[in-house]
Amino acid sequence: MRTLPKRFTANSAADEAGAPAASPATPALPSAAPMVEDWPGRDLLNSPMLARVLLAAWGGDPAICVPAAPGSGKSRLVALLAGALAHRVGLRVAVAAQTREQAAELSRRIAAVSDRSSLIVSGAGKKPVTVDGIRTVAGRSVRWQHSTGGEILIGTAARWLYVDPNLAGADLLLVDEAWQCTYGDLGALGALARQVVCVGDPGQVSPVVTGSTEKWEGQATGPHQPAPAALLAAHGDAITTHQLTNSWRLGPRTCALLSEHFYPQMPFTSRRPDEAVIAPDGTALPEIVNRPTEARNGPTDPALLTALAERVRELTWHDYRRGGAREALSARDIAVVVPHVAQAGAVRALLADLPDVLIGTVNALQGLERPAVVALHPMAGYRSAEPFALDAGRMCVTLSRHRAHLTILTDPATAPLLDAASDDPQARHAQAVLAAL
């Protein structure tokens, strides 16, 4: 069990040096309560859910898994937890993200609460540099700067694999978006630290593995499995688990839909403030609107792509209400989510005059959000039940990128197709979700 640093009283330094503490001749009179010392990450104590995670890591639990609902504040937790453990406990914290963009975003968040963080970047430079206020290290400079501990290094999981554990071994490894990290990669990172905290969303798309996984087919602890899931399958009750079951992004209807169909073992609720997209006539749009759109020429049918672009243009005539404020819904407030790269490229061309609209595939937009989203159902255009289109994680991400409104385009041919494939558990699940829309 880790102990608190001895920094609570004015005479703590004298006590540590061996000098006796002075005893008052008379009883001390009651006085005002001493001011509580502030430290990065102290806000975690304001939430029982987050406080449990902090205390488990502070207490030295060797492996901690934090499954979190969409919009529950995973990035905020990672930033504050890293700051608290570095500043208050004096630990060396290694933070592993899954992409360069995620690592850069985390470094910005952590730099806002801690002046002891550095971002690992590519290159062979020897001296740390500062870019946009973020300290970066590269090459042989990837090592701890403070000999007494209390520091944070951030990098992608792939970049950490090239770091020498003898030079940059950490006290704790903090893995962000851990359900997109494979068990094999987590095992390879195991040499960095004896304590690991995995934070992520178990409902999103599983890690992309390009090699053959046939050898481990059906094994819950295969190296291709999501790291936290395999860790729990291998060690069970030995893993400390704390769930985050409040969504600060999604509204009540979206939370009810996702909770029922994608998170049956982790029901969650909405804590989002009042938000809505307001139509020109003054009415508030529902959280989710299903727009059937007939497709006859596959997933890249021009009818589907044109309908996506037209809906985006319609939404630019709407307003966005958040709390008591209301303003025009701009292009930068809208995202388009599609399953395939070719679809994203075509929609981007159709909306070339609106470059601020965020357009991308499900995989690319994991972890991102916008007030309004226009999405294409993964099965739209298909005439057979393909495993790619039936993937539950892909559908979950599609339905959870919005804050106030989602328009999802569906193909009328999808329902009978799923009915015919009802022997497949994935098809039955997709059928239930489509019916709920």
Short mmCIF file of C-alpha atoms in Angstrom, two decimals:
data_model
loop_
_atom_site.label_atom_id
_atom_site.label_comp_id
_atom_site.label_asym_id
_atom_site.label_seq_id
_atom_site.Cartn_x
_atom_site.Cartn_y
_atom_site.Cartn_z
CA MET A 1 0.00 0.00 0.00
CA ARG A 2 1.41 3.38 -0.97
CA THR A 3 1.47 6.08 1.71
CA LEU A 4 0.73 9.78 1.57
CA PRO A 5 3.67 12.17 1.16
CA LYS A 6 4.56 13.96 4.42
CA ARG A 7 3.48 17.42 3.32
CA PHE A 8 0.54 18.16 5.57
CA THR A 9 1.98 20.32 8.35
CA ALA A 10 4.29 23.30 8.49
CA ASN A 11 6.79 21.47 10.72
CA SER A 12 6.90 18.28 8.64
CA ALA A 13 10.40 19.08 7.41
CA ALA A 14 11.67 19.39 10.99
CA ASP A 15 9.95 16.14 11.94
CA GLU A 16 11.62 14.32 9.06
CA ALA A 17 15.02 15.71 10.14
CA GLY A 18 14.52 14.30 13.62
CA ALA A 19 13.81 17.53 15.51
CA PRO A 20 11.18 17.12 18.24
CA ALA A 21 7.87 18.80 17.67
CA ALA A 22 7.13 21.66 20.07
CA SER A 23 4.40 20.99 22.62
CA PRO A 24 2.14 23.92 23.50
CA ALA A 25 2.11 24.89 27.15
CA THR A 26 -1.62 25.36 27.10
CA PRO A 27 -4.34 23.64 25.10
CA ALA A 28 -4.70 25.12 21.64
CA LEU A 29 -7.79 27.16 21.02
CA PRO A 30 -10.18 26.01 18.30
CA SER A 31 -9.22 27.47 14.96
CA ALA A 32 -10.49 27.44 11.42
CA ALA A 33 -9.91 24.22 9.48
CA PRO A 34 -6.57 24.27 7.58
CA MET A 35 -6.71 24.89 3.86
CA VAL A 36 -6.62 21.69 1.85
CA GLU A 37 -3.63 21.48 -0.48
CA ASP A 38 -4.58 21.53 -4.14
CA TRP A 39 -2.93 19.13 -6.59
CA PRO A 40 -3.47 17.98 -10.19
CA GLY A 41 -6.24 15.41 -10.37
CA ARG A 42 -7.84 16.32 -7.08
CA ASP A 43 -11.14 16.77 -8.96
CA LEU A 44 -11.34 12.97 -9.20
CA LEU A 45 -12.35 12.92 -5.55
CA ASN A 46 -15.55 14.81 -6.39
CA SER A 47 -17.01 11.70 -8.07
CA PRO A 48 -17.30 8.37 -6.21
CA MET A 49 -16.78 6.45 -9.48
CA LEU A 50 -13.56 8.29 -10.33
CA ALA A 51 -12.34 8.34 -6.74
CA ARG A 52 -12.48 4.53 -6.61
CA VAL A 53 -10.22 4.33 -9.66
CA LEU A 54 -7.75 6.81 -8.17
CA LEU A 55 -7.61 5.03 -4.81
CA ALA A 56 -7.15 1.62 -6.45
CA ALA A 57 -4.20 2.92 -8.48
CA TRP A 58 -2.84 4.85 -5.48
CA GLY A 59 -3.16 1.73 -3.33
CA GLY A 60 -1.00 -0.30 -5.71
CA ASP A 61 -3.52 -2.75 -7.23
CA PRO A 62 -1.41 -4.51 -9.88
CA ALA A 63 -4.03 -4.59 -12.68
CA ILE A 64 -7.06 -2.29 -12.98
CA CYS A 65 -9.68 -2.33 -15.74
CA VAL A 66 -12.04 0.62 -16.19
CA PRO A 67 -14.83 -0.20 -18.68
CA ALA A 68 -16.56 3.07 -19.51
CA ALA A 69 -19.77 4.05 -21.27
CA PRO A 70 -19.61 6.29 -24.37
CA GLY A 71 -19.14 9.89 -23.33
CA SER A 72 -18.27 9.06 -19.73
CA GLY A 73 -15.10 11.17 -19.66
CA LYS A 74 -12.39 8.59 -20.32
CA SER A 75 -9.83 11.11 -21.59
CA ARG A 76 -10.49 13.38 -18.61
CA LEU A 77 -9.98 10.44 -16.26
CA VAL A 78 -6.69 9.50 -17.93
CA ALA A 79 -5.38 13.09 -17.75
CA LEU A 80 -6.36 13.68 -14.12
CA LEU A 81 -5.26 10.22 -12.99
CA ALA A 82 -1.83 10.67 -14.57
CA GLY A 83 -1.48 14.09 -12.94
CA ALA A 84 -2.55 12.86 -9.51
CA LEU A 85 -0.25 9.85 -9.49
CA ALA A 86 2.71 11.87 -10.71
CA HIS A 87 2.33 14.92 -8.46
CA ARG A 88 0.68 13.53 -5.35
CA VAL A 89 2.13 10.03 -5.21
CA GLY A 90 5.42 10.74 -6.98
CA LEU A 91 5.06 7.95 -9.55
CA ARG A 92 6.56 7.67 -13.00
CA VAL A 93 3.50 7.24 -15.23
CA ALA A 94 3.72 5.88 -18.78
CA VAL A 95 0.61 6.70 -20.85
CA ALA A 96 -0.03 4.57 -23.95
CA ALA A 97 -2.55 5.73 -26.58
CA GLN A 98 -3.57 3.83 -29.70
CA THR A 99 -3.01 6.49 -32.39
CA ARG A 100 -0.78 9.55 -32.82
CA GLU A 101 -3.84 11.80 -32.77
CA GLN A 102 -5.01 10.32 -29.47
CA ALA A 103 -1.52 10.68 -27.99
CA ALA A 104 -1.33 14.33 -29.05
CA GLU A 105 -4.78 15.09 -27.63
CA LEU A 106 -3.93 13.37 -24.34
CA SER A 107 -0.66 15.30 -24.10
CA ARG A 108 -2.59 18.57 -24.46
CA ARG A 109 -5.05 17.54 -21.76
CA ILE A 110 -2.31 16.38 -19.40
CA ALA A 111 -0.19 19.49 -20.04
CA ALA A 112 -3.17 21.57 -18.88
CA VAL A 113 -2.95 20.01 -15.40
CA SER A 114 0.72 19.03 -15.12
CA ASP A 115 4.07 20.63 -15.96
CA ARG A 116 5.84 17.28 -15.68
CA SER A 117 4.63 15.64 -18.89
CA SER A 118 6.35 14.91 -22.21
CA LEU A 119 5.11 13.51 -25.52
CA ILE A 120 7.18 10.83 -27.25
CA VAL A 121 7.55 11.61 -30.97
CA SER A 122 9.35 10.09 -33.93
CA GLY A 123 12.89 11.16 -34.77
CA ALA A 124 16.42 10.82 -33.55
CA GLY A 125 16.73 14.13 -31.72
CA LYS A 126 18.76 14.14 -28.53
CA LYS A 127 17.35 17.18 -26.74
CA PRO A 128 13.76 17.69 -25.61
CA VAL A 129 11.90 20.47 -27.42
CA THR A 130 8.59 22.25 -26.86
CA VAL A 131 5.95 22.37 -29.61
CA ASP A 132 2.76 24.39 -29.02
CA GLY A 133 3.44 24.31 -25.30
CA ILE A 134 3.90 20.52 -25.21
CA ARG A 135 7.29 19.16 -24.28
CA THR A 136 8.41 16.41 -26.68
CA VAL A 137 11.18 13.82 -26.55
CA ALA A 138 12.50 11.53 -29.26
CA GLY A 139 15.12 8.90 -29.95
CA ARG A 140 17.65 8.40 -27.17
CA SER A 141 16.02 11.20 -25.14
CA VAL A 142 13.11 8.97 -24.11
CA ARG A 143 13.91 8.70 -20.43
CA TRP A 144 12.82 10.21 -17.15
CA GLN A 145 14.13 13.70 -16.42
CA HIS A 146 13.50 13.75 -12.64
CA SER A 147 15.48 11.22 -10.62
CA THR A 148 13.00 11.45 -7.74
CA GLY A 149 9.99 10.36 -9.81
CA GLY A 150 6.76 12.22 -10.31
CA GLU A 151 6.70 12.46 -14.11
CA ILE A 152 4.52 11.53 -17.11
CA LEU A 153 5.57 10.23 -20.53
CA ILE A 154 2.91 9.92 -23.26
CA GLY A 155 3.21 7.97 -26.50
CA THR A 156 1.47 5.48 -28.75
CA ALA A 157 1.57 1.82 -27.79
CA ALA A 158 3.60 1.17 -30.94
CA ARG A 159 6.13 3.87 -29.98
CA TRP A 160 6.47 2.51 -26.44
CA LEU A 161 7.54 -0.87 -27.89
CA TYR A 162 10.77 0.80 -29.07
CA VAL A 163 11.57 2.31 -25.67
CA ASP A 164 14.24 0.62 -23.54
CA PRO A 165 12.59 -0.39 -20.21
CA ASN A 166 15.98 -0.01 -18.51
CA LEU A 167 15.98 3.70 -19.36
CA ALA A 168 12.27 4.52 -19.18
CA GLY A 169 10.76 1.84 -16.98
CA ALA A 170 7.69 3.26 -15.20
CA ASP A 171 5.91 2.66 -11.93
CA LEU A 172 2.53 2.51 -13.67
CA LEU A 173 1.36 1.97 -17.25
CA LEU A 174 -1.89 3.80 -18.10
CA VAL A 175 -3.48 2.49 -21.32
CA ASP A 176 -6.05 4.75 -23.00
CA GLU A 177 -8.71 3.27 -25.35
CA ALA A 178 -7.54 -0.09 -24.03
CA TRP A 179 -10.26 -2.11 -25.80
CA GLN A 180 -8.54 -1.12 -29.08
CA CYS A 181 -5.23 -2.53 -27.81
CA THR A 182 -4.55 -6.23 -28.38
CA TYR A 183 -3.63 -8.58 -25.56
CA GLY A 184 -0.40 -9.29 -27.43
CA ASP A 185 0.56 -5.60 -27.44
CA LEU A 186 -0.28 -5.24 -23.76
CA GLY A 187 1.90 -8.25 -22.99
CA ALA A 188 4.76 -6.69 -24.95
CA LEU A 189 4.36 -3.50 -22.92
CA GLY A 190 4.41 -5.45 -19.67
CA ALA A 191 8.15 -4.90 -19.22
CA LEU A 192 7.59 -1.17 -18.77
CA ALA A 193 5.77 -1.31 -15.42
CA ARG A 194 4.57 -3.69 -12.72
CA GLN A 195 1.20 -1.92 -12.44
CA VAL A 196 -1.25 -1.35 -15.30
CA VAL A 197 -4.52 0.60 -15.60
CA CYS A 198 -6.66 -0.07 -18.70
CA VAL A 199 -9.32 2.54 -19.55
CA GLY A 200 -11.67 2.19 -22.51
CA ASP A 201 -15.06 1.48 -24.05
CA PRO A 202 -15.86 -2.26 -24.36
CA GLY A 203 -18.64 -1.59 -26.90
CA GLN A 204 -16.47 -0.14 -29.67
CA VAL A 205 -14.76 -1.77 -32.64
CA SER A 206 -12.26 -4.48 -31.70
CA PRO A 207 -8.56 -4.03 -32.54
CA VAL A 208 -7.67 -4.29 -36.23
CA VAL A 209 -5.40 -7.31 -36.74
CA THR A 210 -3.94 -7.78 -40.22
CA GLY A 211 -2.37 -11.21 -39.71
CA SER A 212 -4.07 -14.59 -39.43
CA THR A 213 -5.67 -15.36 -36.05
CA GLU A 214 -6.92 -18.83 -36.99
CA LYS A 215 -4.54 -20.46 -34.50
CA TRP A 216 -6.35 -18.76 -31.59
CA GLU A 217 -9.89 -19.06 -32.92
CA GLY A 218 -12.34 -19.29 -30.02
CA GLN A 219 -9.74 -18.51 -27.35
CA ALA A 220 -10.77 -15.69 -25.02
CA THR A 221 -7.11 -15.10 -24.15
CA GLY A 222 -5.75 -15.05 -27.71
CA PRO A 223 -3.19 -12.32 -28.49
CA HIS A 224 -5.63 -10.76 -30.99
CA GLN A 225 -8.34 -10.19 -28.38
CA PRO A 226 -8.98 -6.76 -26.78
CA ALA A 227 -6.46 -6.45 -23.96
CA PRO A 228 -8.85 -5.87 -21.01
CA ALA A 229 -11.24 -8.64 -22.12
CA ALA A 230 -8.40 -11.15 -22.39
CA LEU A 231 -6.88 -9.93 -19.12
CA LEU A 232 -10.18 -10.51 -17.32
CA ALA A 233 -10.62 -13.91 -18.99
CA ALA A 234 -7.13 -14.97 -17.91
CA HIS A 235 -7.11 -13.66 -14.34
CA GLY A 236 -10.76 -13.05 -13.40
CA ASP A 237 -11.29 -11.75 -9.88
CA ALA A 238 -7.61 -10.87 -9.53
CA ILE A 239 -8.26 -7.85 -11.75
CA THR A 240 -9.68 -4.76 -10.03
CA THR A 241 -12.64 -3.50 -12.08
CA HIS A 242 -14.43 -0.16 -11.73
CA GLN A 243 -17.13 0.87 -14.22
CA LEU A 244 -18.00 4.38 -15.38
CA THR A 245 -21.76 4.31 -15.92
CA ASN A 246 -22.65 7.98 -16.48
CA SER A 247 -22.60 9.44 -19.99
CA TRP A 248 -22.02 13.19 -20.21
CA ARG A 249 -22.40 13.17 -24.02
CA LEU A 250 -25.44 11.09 -24.91
CA GLY A 251 -29.07 11.89 -24.18
CA PRO A 252 -31.57 9.65 -22.36
CA ARG A 253 -33.00 7.91 -25.44
CA THR A 254 -29.58 7.14 -26.91
CA CYS A 255 -28.32 5.84 -23.56
CA ALA A 256 -31.37 3.58 -23.22
CA LEU A 257 -30.87 2.17 -26.72
CA LEU A 258 -27.14 1.53 -26.36
CA SER A 259 -27.37 0.28 -22.80
CA GLU A 260 -29.98 -2.33 -23.71
CA HIS A 261 -28.40 -3.65 -26.91
CA PHE A 262 -24.65 -3.12 -26.48
CA TYR A 263 -23.92 -2.93 -22.75
CA PRO A 264 -26.27 -5.44 -21.07
CA GLN A 265 -23.64 -6.16 -18.39
CA MET A 266 -23.00 -2.45 -17.75
CA PRO A 267 -26.22 -0.42 -17.84
CA PHE A 268 -25.54 3.30 -17.95
CA THR A 269 -27.55 6.50 -17.79
CA SER A 270 -27.37 10.01 -19.19
CA ARG A 271 -25.98 12.90 -17.16
CA ARG A 272 -25.83 15.21 -20.17
CA PRO A 273 -27.10 18.78 -19.72
CA ASP A 274 -30.05 19.93 -21.80
CA GLU A 275 -29.08 19.98 -25.49
CA ALA A 276 -31.04 19.89 -28.73
CA VAL A 277 -30.89 20.69 -32.42
CA ILE A 278 -33.68 23.16 -33.23
CA ALA A 279 -35.43 23.11 -36.62
CA PRO A 280 -36.22 26.37 -38.45
CA ASP A 281 -39.83 26.14 -37.24
CA GLY A 282 -38.64 26.13 -33.62
CA THR A 283 -39.24 22.46 -32.82
CA ALA A 284 -36.52 20.34 -31.23
CA LEU A 285 -35.37 17.37 -33.29
CA PRO A 286 -35.48 13.91 -31.65
CA GLU A 287 -32.18 12.46 -30.51
CA ILE A 288 -32.33 9.80 -33.23
CA VAL A 289 -34.15 9.97 -36.57
CA ASN A 290 -34.26 6.98 -38.96
CA ARG A 291 -34.44 7.91 -42.66
CA PRO A 292 -35.10 4.94 -44.99
CA THR A 293 -33.23 5.44 -48.27
CA GLU A 294 -33.50 2.88 -51.06
CA ALA A 295 -30.20 1.60 -52.47
CA ARG A 296 -29.92 -0.54 -55.61
CA ASN A 297 -26.23 -0.36 -56.44
CA GLY A 298 -24.38 -1.51 -53.34
CA PRO A 299 -22.92 0.39 -50.39
CA THR A 300 -21.57 3.16 -52.65
CA ASP A 301 -24.92 3.77 -54.34
CA PRO A 302 -25.10 7.48 -55.32
CA ALA A 303 -28.57 7.63 -53.75
CA LEU A 304 -27.13 6.87 -50.31
CA LEU A 305 -24.19 9.24 -50.63
CA THR A 306 -26.31 12.06 -52.01
CA ALA A 307 -28.84 11.63 -49.21
CA LEU A 308 -26.06 11.94 -46.64
CA ALA A 309 -24.79 15.18 -48.19
CA GLU A 310 -28.30 16.63 -48.53
CA ARG A 311 -29.08 15.94 -44.88
CA VAL A 312 -25.90 17.74 -43.84
CA ARG A 313 -26.97 20.78 -45.86
CA GLU A 314 -30.41 20.67 -44.25
CA LEU A 315 -28.88 20.69 -40.78
CA THR A 316 -26.84 23.81 -41.50
CA TRP A 317 -30.17 25.67 -41.46
CA HIS A 318 -30.85 24.53 -37.90
CA ASP A 319 -29.81 25.90 -34.50
CA TYR A 320 -28.02 24.25 -31.61
CA ARG A 321 -29.30 24.78 -28.07
CA ARG A 322 -27.09 23.93 -25.14
CA GLY A 323 -28.20 24.94 -21.69
CA GLY A 324 -29.62 28.46 -22.00
CA ALA A 325 -27.59 29.37 -25.09
CA ARG A 326 -28.78 28.99 -28.67
CA GLU A 327 -26.72 29.56 -31.80
CA ALA A 328 -26.63 28.52 -35.45
CA LEU A 329 -25.54 24.95 -36.13
CA SER A 330 -22.38 25.40 -38.18
CA ALA A 331 -20.55 22.95 -40.45
CA ARG A 332 -17.95 22.32 -37.74
CA ASP A 333 -20.78 21.10 -35.46
CA ILE A 334 -21.68 18.27 -37.86
CA ALA A 335 -20.07 14.90 -38.59
CA VAL A 336 -20.73 12.22 -41.19
CA VAL A 337 -20.02 8.62 -40.13
CA VAL A 338 -19.82 5.84 -42.75
CA PRO A 339 -18.48 2.26 -42.72
CA HIS A 340 -16.13 2.42 -45.74
CA VAL A 341 -13.27 4.66 -46.86
CA ALA A 342 -14.73 4.93 -50.38
CA GLN A 343 -18.01 6.25 -48.97
CA ALA A 344 -16.17 8.85 -46.88
CA GLY A 345 -14.21 10.03 -49.92
CA ALA A 346 -17.35 10.38 -52.03
CA VAL A 347 -19.25 12.33 -49.36
CA ARG A 348 -16.22 14.56 -48.84
CA ALA A 349 -16.30 15.40 -52.55
CA LEU A 350 -20.02 16.14 -52.44
CA LEU A 351 -19.47 18.49 -49.48
CA ALA A 352 -16.30 20.12 -50.78
CA ASP A 353 -17.84 23.54 -50.16
CA LEU A 354 -18.27 22.65 -46.46
CA PRO A 355 -14.72 21.64 -45.46
CA ASP A 356 -15.41 22.02 -41.73
CA VAL A 357 -17.79 19.03 -41.69
CA LEU A 358 -16.05 16.07 -40.04
CA ILE A 359 -16.30 13.10 -42.42
CA GLY A 360 -14.80 9.69 -41.79
CA THR A 361 -15.21 5.99 -41.23
CA VAL A 362 -16.36 4.42 -37.99
CA ASN A 363 -12.80 3.33 -37.19
CA ALA A 364 -11.41 6.82 -37.80
CA LEU A 365 -14.04 8.62 -35.73
CA GLN A 366 -13.91 6.44 -32.61
CA GLY A 367 -13.56 8.70 -29.61
CA LEU A 368 -14.76 11.82 -31.45
CA GLU A 369 -18.09 13.63 -31.13
CA ARG A 370 -20.15 16.42 -32.68
CA PRO A 371 -23.48 18.06 -31.68
CA ALA A 372 -25.16 16.64 -34.82
CA VAL A 373 -24.25 13.51 -36.79
CA VAL A 374 -25.44 12.05 -40.07
CA ALA A 375 -24.62 8.33 -40.30
CA LEU A 376 -25.05 5.47 -42.72
CA HIS A 377 -26.25 2.14 -41.36
CA PRO A 378 -23.43 -0.44 -41.80
CA MET A 379 -25.79 -2.81 -43.69
CA ALA A 380 -27.06 -0.18 -46.15
CA GLY A 381 -26.59 -1.34 -49.73
CA TYR A 382 -25.67 -4.93 -48.81
CA ARG A 383 -27.64 -7.86 -50.19
CA SER A 384 -26.01 -10.49 -47.98
CA ALA A 385 -25.27 -10.57 -44.27
CA GLU A 386 -21.55 -9.78 -44.24
CA PRO A 387 -19.60 -10.12 -40.95
CA PHE A 388 -18.06 -6.65 -41.45
CA ALA A 389 -21.49 -5.01 -41.67
CA LEU A 390 -22.90 -7.05 -38.77
CA ASP A 391 -20.11 -6.17 -36.33
CA ALA A 392 -21.77 -4.93 -33.13
CA GLY A 393 -18.90 -2.60 -32.26
CA ARG A 394 -19.18 -0.83 -35.60
CA MET A 395 -22.89 -0.22 -35.05
CA CYS A 396 -22.28 0.96 -31.48
CA VAL A 397 -19.78 3.59 -32.61
CA THR A 398 -22.15 4.69 -35.39
CA LEU A 399 -24.91 5.35 -32.85
CA SER A 400 -22.78 7.15 -30.25
CA ARG A 401 -20.88 10.01 -31.94
CA HIS A 402 -23.60 12.64 -31.46
CA ARG A 403 -24.46 14.86 -28.53
CA ALA A 404 -27.88 16.23 -29.48
CA HIS A 405 -29.06 14.66 -32.74
CA LEU A 406 -28.37 11.70 -35.03
CA THR A 407 -29.90 11.12 -38.47
CA ILE A 408 -29.20 7.54 -39.55
CA LEU A 409 -29.90 6.43 -43.12
CA THR A 410 -31.14 2.84 -43.41
CA ASP A 411 -31.88 0.63 -46.40
CA PRO A 412 -35.44 -0.81 -46.55
CA ALA A 413 -33.94 -4.06 -47.88
CA THR A 414 -31.93 -4.59 -44.69
CA ALA A 415 -34.78 -5.80 -42.45
CA PRO A 416 -35.89 -8.74 -44.67
CA LEU A 417 -32.25 -9.63 -45.21
CA LEU A 418 -31.66 -9.88 -41.47
CA ASP A 419 -34.88 -11.87 -41.05
CA ALA A 420 -33.58 -14.44 -43.53
CA ALA A 421 -30.25 -14.69 -41.66
CA SER A 422 -31.78 -14.98 -38.18
CA ASP A 423 -29.81 -18.17 -37.49
CA ASP A 424 -26.73 -15.98 -37.09
CA PRO A 425 -26.50 -14.42 -33.58
CA GLN A 426 -24.92 -11.28 -35.04
CA ALA A 427 -27.81 -10.95 -37.51
CA ARG A 428 -30.37 -11.35 -34.71
CA HIS A 429 -28.63 -8.63 -32.73
CA ALA A 430 -28.53 -6.30 -35.75
CA GLN A 431 -32.21 -7.05 -36.35
CA ALA A 432 -33.12 -6.03 -32.79
CA VAL A 433 -31.13 -2.79 -33.03
CA LEU A 434 -32.72 -1.91 -36.41
CA ALA A 435 -36.19 -2.50 -34.98
CA ALA A 436 -35.38 -0.21 -32.04
CA LEU A 437 -34.45 2.62 -34.41
#
